[in-house]
Structures are given as structure tokens and as C-alpha cells.
Amino acid sequence: MLYLDNAATTPVRREVLEAMWPYLTSTFGNPSSHHTVGEAAAAGLQDARRRIADVLGTRAGDIVFTSGGTEADNLAVKGLSLAAIHRGRHLVISPIEHEAVAESADYLRRLHGFEVTTVSVDGTGRIDPADFAAALRPDTVLASVMAANNEIGTVQDLTALGGIARSAGVPLHTDAVQAAAWLPLGLDRLGVDALSLSGHKLGGPKGIGVLAVRGALPLEPLVHGGGQERGKRSGTENVAAAVGLATALELAEAERPDASVRVGALRDRFISRVLREVPGARLTGHPEHRLPGIASFVFPGTSGEAVLLELEQRGVVSSSGSACAAGSDDPSPVLLAIGIEPGVAQTAVRLSFTASVSQQELDDAASAVVAAVDSVAGIR
């Protein structure tokens, strides 16, 4: 089996499991307990916090551990907005945000009277900085734009958007869940004030995420209780998973410069062959400003579900897009936002890779895609 659905989840790396093991066995204490076992766990948690902060170019006190990327996005959008409600009730997002951001914004609209402006994207999924600037207002309390899209792989020019937001005095949050392992993540380098990560997208465990938020920004907690995470997110911390996330992030960052170049070249070779050998195939997302690890297509005249089944019969596991929308019969909002017709959007196929993918694997995958689409098109 060739697993090419790594944008949904990745296998846990051996180094990560080894780093986690002591915190599941000998150093298993509650980090809030005031005895030697608890204090050892607390030390491991703080070390993980510091290591993550170093990669993100921020302070350890700016790191809030969550249960995953979805909670981190919810905490950013709701927590930052509600804490600034005295300044205004206006949000700016894009139409291709993850559901965790889009639904959080809609929650604020429905229950707290916020107005949400959705800035359009072009046919490749990129935001025009001029459109973004025009959407910001004196009462805008937050803008949220994902660093790289999980379905089509398009990478935004966050540096430009961050500069615009800063000039307008508007905090900018980015969902960097898919960008981790492929793009530089420093808050200053990206020009953002808050950033969300998820462990299982980069070789870490499921059930752990991070919101990095500059300490000067007030943050209203969503989960109340014992006041853990300096009152920003109550609940006993998952120490082993936090250590695993820190280890996975450090490994990914060390490998990123070489992996991005190597996998990017393999991705381009793969995309070129599919477009050349599959009649009517269309690439979705930006042809250049895209993640090295995502190749996404629509195949008009086929059924995306049928193509995925044919691919699995040929030993290639992939998906149609966001795992969070699995089971929905509706066309992807991301594909609709970039101008793809609803019927064509339902023919989408996304193949996503890790840094360890080989040329032979992608050559084999390309052959499988060509054969699968040909088989489905022949049946129809």
C-alpha cells in the first residue's frame, strides 16, 4: 500500500514515540501536582513549550497547548475576538479557511452579533492584498487567513497580508496546520500575531495542538476549570503528547529546507505527468505557490469517489480533500470559491506526501492515477 493522504494524518515518527514513552510510564505525573512525580512531568511540559517556542520564534509563555488544530483555531478566533469585543465586532476571513475557522466565525456572528467579511480569492486560491486591505475597518478585531490550504495546497503571501494588518492595527491569526514541515513558521517572519498547529500533521500524535499567541494580546478562554495553561485553557495537560509534538516539530524544521526542495521537484514531476497523460485533468490551486506535499486535481467526466476506489484497488490511498468533510455529498466550498463548477468539484482527488516520499513511489502513483481515471471514464 502506498499511503498518499498525509494531509489528513501522518504516521507517528519513531523518534517521537521514544520521546513520549517516559511520560507515559515513569514520568507519568499530573504536571499540576506539587510532588516529585508531578514536578518531573511539569518540567517535561515546560521543556516542550520552550522547544516549540524556539521553532516559532516566540516566548514560551506565548504557547498554549490544546487538543489539536481545531481547538487551537477555535481558541484563536473566538478567544481573541471576544477579548476585544469592546473595540468592535467585525472579523475578516477567507472563503477557503478550514471549518474550524469558518464555523467559529459563524458562531460569533450568530450568538454575539459579529459581522464577518469574507475576502474573495482568485482562481488559484490566493488573496489579493488590495482586497484584504479594503476589508479591514476601524472595528475589525481579528483577521484569520490560513498559511496554506489543506485541500489545494495554495500558499498565501502572509508577509504582505501581515504588514497590511499591522498597519491597520488588526491582529492576524493563521491556521498553519498544513504549513508545518514545509514552510518557515516564525511569527515575525510570517507577520502574524497568532498561529495554530496540530501534532498529527507532521509526524506527531493525534490529540495535541498548539496556539501560539503574542502575550500582549488578551485571550478569552473557551475551556474553564483549574486554570491550567496560565488560565488560557483549563484541563490537565497531555504531557506525553506535548513532548511528542515538540519533537516532531523540531525534526520537521531541521529537515524542512532540503525536504521542501526535493519533494517540490518530485511533486512537479508528478503533476506534469498526470496533466499530460490524463485527458481533461485540471490542477487545482496555485501552480507555483503551493505546498511541496500536495498535488490536487479535478477530473471532469468522472466521479471522484470512483477514482479514489480505483486508486485503492491499485494500492494507492488518497482522498478527495479535507478529512473533516468526509461523508458530505456537497461539493467542496474551497473548490467552489476558486470558481470550479459544482459538478466538476465532485471529481476532486488530492494526493499528499511526507518528506520521505521517493521518486519511484510518485512515479508508481502517477501510473495508478492514469489507469484509475481511464477505467472510471471508460465505465461512464
Coordinates of C-alpha atoms in Angstrom, one line a residue:
M1 CA 0.0 0.0 0.0
L2 CA 1.2 3.5 -0.9
Y3 CA -0.3 5.9 1.6
L4 CA -0.7 9.4 0.0
D5 CA -3.2 11.0 2.3
N6 CA -0.7 12.7 4.7
A7 CA -2.6 16.0 4.7
A8 CA -5.2 14.1 6.7
T9 CA -2.8 12.5 9.1
T10 CA 0.7 11.2 9.2
P11 CA 2.3 8.2 10.9
V12 CA 3.9 8.9 14.2
R13 CA 7.7 9.0 13.9
R14 CA 9.8 6.5 15.9
E15 CA 11.8 9.4 17.5
V16 CA 8.5 10.9 18.6
L17 CA 7.3 7.7 20.2
E18 CA 10.6 7.3 22.0
A19 CA 10.5 10.8 23.4
M20 CA 6.9 10.3 24.6
W21 CA 7.5 6.9 26.3
P22 CA 9.0 8.1 29.6
Y23 CA 6.0 10.4 30.1
L24 CA 3.6 7.5 29.7
T25 CA 5.5 5.3 32.1
S26 CA 8.0 6.6 34.7
T27 CA 7.3 10.3 34.5
F28 CA 3.5 10.0 34.3
G29 CA 2.6 12.6 37.0
N30 CA 0.0 15.3 36.8
P31 CA 2.0 18.5 36.0
S32 CA -0.1 20.5 38.4
S33 CA 0.7 18.2 41.4
H34 CA 3.2 19.5 43.9
H35 CA 5.3 16.4 44.5
T36 CA 8.4 15.0 42.7
V37 CA 6.4 12.9 40.2
G38 CA 4.2 15.9 39.2
E39 CA 7.1 18.3 39.1
A40 CA 9.0 16.0 36.8
A41 CA 6.1 15.9 34.4
A42 CA 5.8 19.7 34.7
A43 CA 9.5 20.1 33.8
G44 CA 8.9 18.0 30.7
L45 CA 5.9 20.1 29.8
Q46 CA 7.8 23.3 30.2
D47 CA 10.7 22.0 28.1
A48 CA 8.3 21.1 25.3
R49 CA 6.8 24.5 25.5
R50 CA 10.2 26.2 25.2
R51 CA 11.3 24.0 22.3
I52 CA 8.1 24.8 20.3
A53 CA 8.5 28.5 21.1
D54 CA 12.1 28.4 19.8
V55 CA 10.9 27.0 16.4
L56 CA 8.2 29.6 16.2
G57 CA 10.5 32.5 17.2
T58 CA 8.4 33.5 20.2
R59 CA 8.4 33.2 24.0
A60 CA 7.5 30.0 25.9
G61 CA 4.7 32.0 27.7
D62 CA 3.0 32.5 24.3
I63 CA 2.5 28.8 23.8
V64 CA -0.9 27.3 24.7
F65 CA -1.4 23.6 24.4
T66 CA -4.7 22.4 23.0
S67 CA -6.3 19.1 22.0
G68 CA -5.5 19.7 18.3
G69 CA -5.6 22.2 15.4
T70 CA -9.4 22.5 15.6
E71 CA -9.4 23.7 19.2
A72 CA -6.4 25.9 18.5
D73 CA -8.4 27.6 15.7
N74 CA -11.5 27.9 17.9
L75 CA -9.5 29.4 20.7
A76 CA -7.8 31.9 18.4
V77 CA -10.9 33.1 16.6
K78 CA -13.3 33.1 19.5
G79 CA -10.8 33.9 22.2
L80 CA -9.1 36.8 20.6
S81 CA -12.4 38.3 19.2
L82 CA -14.4 38.0 22.5
A83 CA -11.5 39.6 24.4
A84 CA -11.6 42.6 22.1
I85 CA -15.3 42.9 21.9
H86 CA -15.2 46.4 23.5
R87 CA -13.3 47.6 20.3
G88 CA -15.6 46.1 17.7
R89 CA -17.5 43.1 16.4
H90 CA -16.0 42.7 12.9
L91 CA -14.0 39.7 11.6
V92 CA -12.2 39.2 8.3
I93 CA -11.6 35.6 6.9
S94 CA -11.1 34.0 3.5
P95 CA -13.6 31.6 1.8
I96 CA -11.1 28.7 1.9
E97 CA -10.5 28.6 5.6
H98 CA -10.7 25.3 7.5
E99 CA -14.1 24.6 9.0
A100 CA -12.6 25.3 12.5
V101 CA -12.1 28.9 11.5
A102 CA -15.2 29.3 9.3
E103 CA -17.6 27.8 11.9
S104 CA -16.0 29.8 14.7
A105 CA -16.6 33.0 12.8
D106 CA -20.2 31.9 12.1
Y107 CA -20.7 31.2 15.8
L108 CA -19.6 34.7 16.7
R109 CA -22.0 36.1 14.0
R110 CA -24.9 34.1 15.3
L111 CA -24.5 34.4 19.0
H112 CA -22.5 37.5 19.6
G113 CA -23.6 39.9 16.8
F114 CA -20.3 39.9 14.9
E115 CA -20.2 40.9 11.2
V116 CA -18.0 38.6 9.1
T117 CA -16.4 39.8 5.9
T118 CA -15.1 37.1 3.6
V119 CA -12.4 38.3 1.2
S120 CA -12.5 36.6 -2.1
V121 CA -9.7 34.5 -3.6
D122 CA -8.6 34.2 -7.3
G123 CA -8.8 31.0 -9.3
T124 CA -5.7 29.7 -7.7
G125 CA -6.9 30.4 -4.1
R126 CA -4.7 33.4 -3.4
I127 CA -6.0 36.6 -1.7
D128 CA -5.3 40.0 -3.4
P129 CA -3.6 42.2 -0.8
A130 CA -5.6 45.2 -2.0
D131 CA -8.9 43.3 -1.4
F132 CA -7.6 42.3 2.1
A133 CA -6.7 45.9 2.9
A134 CA -10.1 47.1 1.7
A135 CA -11.9 44.6 4.0
L136 CA -10.2 45.9 7.2
R137 CA -12.2 48.5 9.2
P138 CA -11.7 50.5 12.4
D139 CA -14.0 48.0 14.2
T140 CA -12.1 44.9 12.9
V141 CA -10.9 43.0 15.9
L142 CA -9.3 40.0 14.1
A143 CA -8.4 38.7 10.6
S144 CA -7.7 35.0 10.1
V145 CA -6.1 33.7 6.9
M146 CA -4.6 30.2 6.6
A147 CA -1.0 29.9 5.7
A148 CA -1.6 27.1 3.2
N149 CA -4.8 25.4 2.2
N150 CA -5.3 21.8 3.2
E151 CA -7.2 20.8 0.0
I152 CA -5.5 22.6 -2.9
G153 CA -2.1 23.4 -1.2
T154 CA -2.1 27.1 -2.2
V155 CA 0.3 29.2 0.0
Q156 CA -0.8 32.7 0.9
D157 CA 1.5 35.7 0.9
L158 CA 1.2 36.2 4.7
T159 CA 4.1 38.6 4.8
A160 CA 2.2 41.1 2.7
L161 CA -1.1 40.5 4.5
G162 CA 0.6 40.7 7.9
G163 CA 2.1 44.1 7.0
I164 CA -1.3 45.4 5.9
A165 CA -3.0 44.1 9.1
R166 CA -0.3 45.6 11.3
S167 CA -0.6 49.0 9.7
A168 CA -4.4 48.8 10.3
G169 CA -3.9 47.7 13.9
V170 CA -5.7 44.4 13.3
P171 CA -4.3 41.2 14.8
L172 CA -3.7 38.4 12.2
H173 CA -4.2 34.7 13.0
T174 CA -3.1 32.0 10.7
D175 CA -4.0 28.3 10.6
A176 CA -0.6 26.8 9.9
V177 CA -1.6 23.2 10.4
Q178 CA -0.7 22.2 6.8
A179 CA 2.2 24.6 6.5
A180 CA 4.2 22.9 9.3
A181 CA 7.1 20.8 7.9
W182 CA 7.0 22.7 4.6
L183 CA 7.2 26.5 5.3
P184 CA 9.1 28.7 7.8
L185 CA 6.8 29.1 10.9
G186 CA 8.3 32.1 12.7
L187 CA 5.6 34.5 13.8
D188 CA 7.7 37.5 12.9
R189 CA 8.8 36.0 9.6
L190 CA 5.2 35.3 8.7
G191 CA 4.0 38.6 10.0
V192 CA 1.2 37.1 12.2
D193 CA 0.1 37.5 15.8
A194 CA -1.3 34.1 16.4
L195 CA -0.6 30.7 14.8
S196 CA -2.3 27.2 15.1
L197 CA -0.5 23.9 14.8
S198 CA -1.6 20.2 15.0
G199 CA 0.7 17.3 16.0
H200 CA -0.6 14.6 13.8
K201 CA 0.1 16.5 10.5
L202 CA 3.8 16.4 11.0
G203 CA 4.7 13.0 12.5
G204 CA 3.4 13.7 16.0
P205 CA 0.5 12.1 17.8
K206 CA -3.2 12.9 17.4
G207 CA -4.9 14.8 20.2
I208 CA -2.4 17.6 20.7
G209 CA -2.1 21.1 19.1
V210 CA -0.7 24.5 19.9
L211 CA -2.0 28.0 19.7
A212 CA 0.9 30.5 19.7
V213 CA -0.4 33.9 20.5
R214 CA 1.6 37.0 21.3
G215 CA 1.4 37.7 25.0
A216 CA 0.3 41.3 24.6
L217 CA -3.0 40.2 23.1
P218 CA -5.8 39.4 25.6
L219 CA -7.3 36.0 25.1
E220 CA -10.7 34.9 26.4
P221 CA -10.5 31.2 27.4
L222 CA -13.1 28.7 26.0
V223 CA -12.4 25.9 28.5
H224 CA -12.8 26.9 32.2
G225 CA -11.7 24.9 35.2
G226 CA -8.5 24.6 37.1
G227 CA -6.7 27.5 35.3
Q228 CA -4.0 25.4 33.5
E229 CA -2.0 27.0 30.7
R230 CA -1.9 30.2 32.7
G231 CA -5.7 30.4 32.7
K232 CA -6.0 30.3 28.9
R233 CA -7.0 26.7 28.6
S234 CA -8.1 24.7 31.6
G235 CA -7.6 20.9 31.8
T236 CA -4.8 18.6 32.8
E237 CA -2.2 18.8 30.1
N238 CA -1.3 15.9 27.9
V239 CA 2.4 15.9 28.7
A240 CA 3.5 13.0 26.6
A241 CA 1.7 14.3 23.5
A242 CA 3.2 17.8 24.1
V243 CA 6.7 16.3 24.2
G244 CA 5.8 14.3 21.1
L245 CA 4.7 17.5 19.3
A246 CA 7.8 19.4 20.3
T247 CA 10.0 16.5 19.0
A248 CA 8.1 16.2 15.7
L249 CA 8.2 19.9 15.1
E250 CA 12.0 20.1 15.7
L251 CA 12.6 17.2 13.4
A252 CA 10.4 18.7 10.7
E253 CA 12.1 22.1 11.0
A254 CA 15.6 20.5 10.7
E255 CA 14.6 18.6 7.6
R256 CA 12.5 21.3 6.0
P257 CA 15.0 23.2 3.9
D258 CA 16.1 20.2 2.0
A259 CA 12.8 18.3 2.0
S260 CA 10.9 21.2 0.6
V261 CA 13.2 21.5 -2.4
R262 CA 13.4 17.7 -3.1
V263 CA 9.7 17.0 -2.6
G264 CA 8.7 20.1 -4.5
A265 CA 10.6 18.8 -7.6
L266 CA 9.0 15.4 -7.3
R267 CA 5.6 17.0 -6.9
D268 CA 6.1 19.0 -10.1
R269 CA 7.2 15.9 -12.0
F270 CA 4.1 14.0 -10.7
I271 CA 1.7 16.9 -11.6
S272 CA 3.2 17.2 -15.1
R273 CA 2.7 13.6 -15.9
V274 CA -0.9 13.5 -14.7
L275 CA -1.8 16.6 -16.6
R276 CA 0.0 15.2 -19.7
E277 CA -1.5 11.7 -19.6
V278 CA -5.0 12.2 -18.3
P279 CA -7.3 13.9 -20.8
G280 CA -9.1 16.9 -19.3
A281 CA -7.3 16.7 -16.0
R282 CA -7.1 20.1 -14.2
L283 CA -4.7 21.1 -11.4
T284 CA -6.4 22.9 -8.5
G285 CA -4.5 25.5 -6.5
H286 CA -1.6 27.7 -7.5
P287 CA 0.9 26.1 -9.9
E288 CA 3.9 27.6 -8.1
H289 CA 2.8 29.0 -4.7
R290 CA 1.8 25.6 -3.3
L291 CA 2.9 23.2 -0.7
P292 CA 5.5 20.7 -1.8
G293 CA 3.5 17.9 -0.3
I294 CA 0.1 18.4 -2.1
A295 CA -1.0 17.6 -5.6
S296 CA -4.7 18.1 -6.2
F297 CA -6.8 17.7 -9.4
V298 CA -10.3 17.5 -10.8
F299 CA -11.1 15.0 -13.5
P300 CA -14.2 16.3 -15.4
G301 CA -16.4 13.5 -16.7
T302 CA -15.6 11.1 -13.8
S303 CA -16.6 10.5 -10.2
G304 CA -14.0 11.5 -7.6
E305 CA -15.3 8.7 -5.3
A306 CA -15.0 6.1 -8.1
V307 CA -11.4 7.3 -8.9
L308 CA -10.4 7.0 -5.2
L309 CA -11.8 3.5 -5.1
E310 CA -10.0 2.5 -8.2
L311 CA -6.8 4.0 -6.8
E312 CA -7.1 2.0 -3.7
Q313 CA -7.6 -1.1 -5.7
R314 CA -4.3 -0.3 -7.3
G315 CA -2.6 0.1 -3.9
V316 CA -2.7 3.9 -3.6
V317 CA -4.6 5.5 -0.7
S318 CA -5.6 9.2 -1.2
S319 CA -8.7 11.4 -0.6
S320 CA -10.9 14.0 -2.2
G321 CA -9.9 16.7 0.2
S322 CA -10.5 17.7 3.8
A323 CA -10.9 14.7 6.1
C324 CA -13.1 16.8 8.3
A325 CA -15.7 16.9 5.5
A326 CA -15.6 13.2 4.8
G327 CA -19.0 11.8 4.1
S328 CA -20.5 15.0 2.8
D329 CA -22.2 14.9 -0.6
D330 CA -21.8 18.6 -1.0
P331 CA -19.1 20.0 -3.3
S332 CA -16.1 21.4 -1.5
P333 CA -16.5 25.1 -0.5
V334 CA -12.8 25.6 -1.3
L335 CA -13.2 24.4 -4.9
L336 CA -16.4 26.5 -5.3
A337 CA -14.5 29.6 -4.0
I338 CA -11.9 29.2 -6.7
G339 CA -14.5 29.1 -9.4
I340 CA -14.8 25.3 -10.1
E341 CA -18.3 24.2 -11.1
P342 CA -20.2 22.1 -8.5
G343 CA -20.3 19.0 -10.7
V344 CA -16.6 19.2 -11.5
A345 CA -15.7 19.9 -7.9
Q346 CA -17.1 16.5 -7.0
T347 CA -14.4 14.8 -9.2
A348 CA -11.6 16.1 -6.9
V349 CA -8.7 14.0 -5.9
R350 CA -5.9 15.1 -3.5
L351 CA -2.6 13.2 -3.1
S352 CA -0.4 14.4 -0.2
F353 CA 3.1 13.3 0.7
T354 CA 5.6 13.4 3.5
A355 CA 9.3 14.4 3.3
S356 CA 10.3 10.8 2.9
V357 CA 8.4 10.1 -0.4
S358 CA 10.5 8.8 -3.2
Q359 CA 10.5 9.4 -6.9
Q360 CA 9.7 5.7 -7.6
E361 CA 6.6 6.0 -5.3
L362 CA 5.3 9.0 -7.1
D363 CA 6.0 7.5 -10.5
D364 CA 4.0 4.5 -9.4
A365 CA 1.3 6.8 -8.1
A366 CA 1.1 8.7 -11.4
S367 CA 0.7 5.4 -13.3
A368 CA -2.1 4.4 -10.9
V369 CA -3.9 7.8 -11.3
V370 CA -3.7 7.5 -15.1
A371 CA -5.1 4.0 -15.1
A372 CA -7.8 4.7 -12.5
V373 CA -9.2 7.7 -14.3
D374 CA -9.1 5.9 -17.6
S375 CA -11.0 3.0 -16.0
V376 CA -13.7 5.2 -14.5
A377 CA -14.1 7.3 -17.6
G378 CA -14.5 4.1 -19.6
I379 CA -17.2 2.9 -17.3
R380 CA -19.1 6.1 -17.5

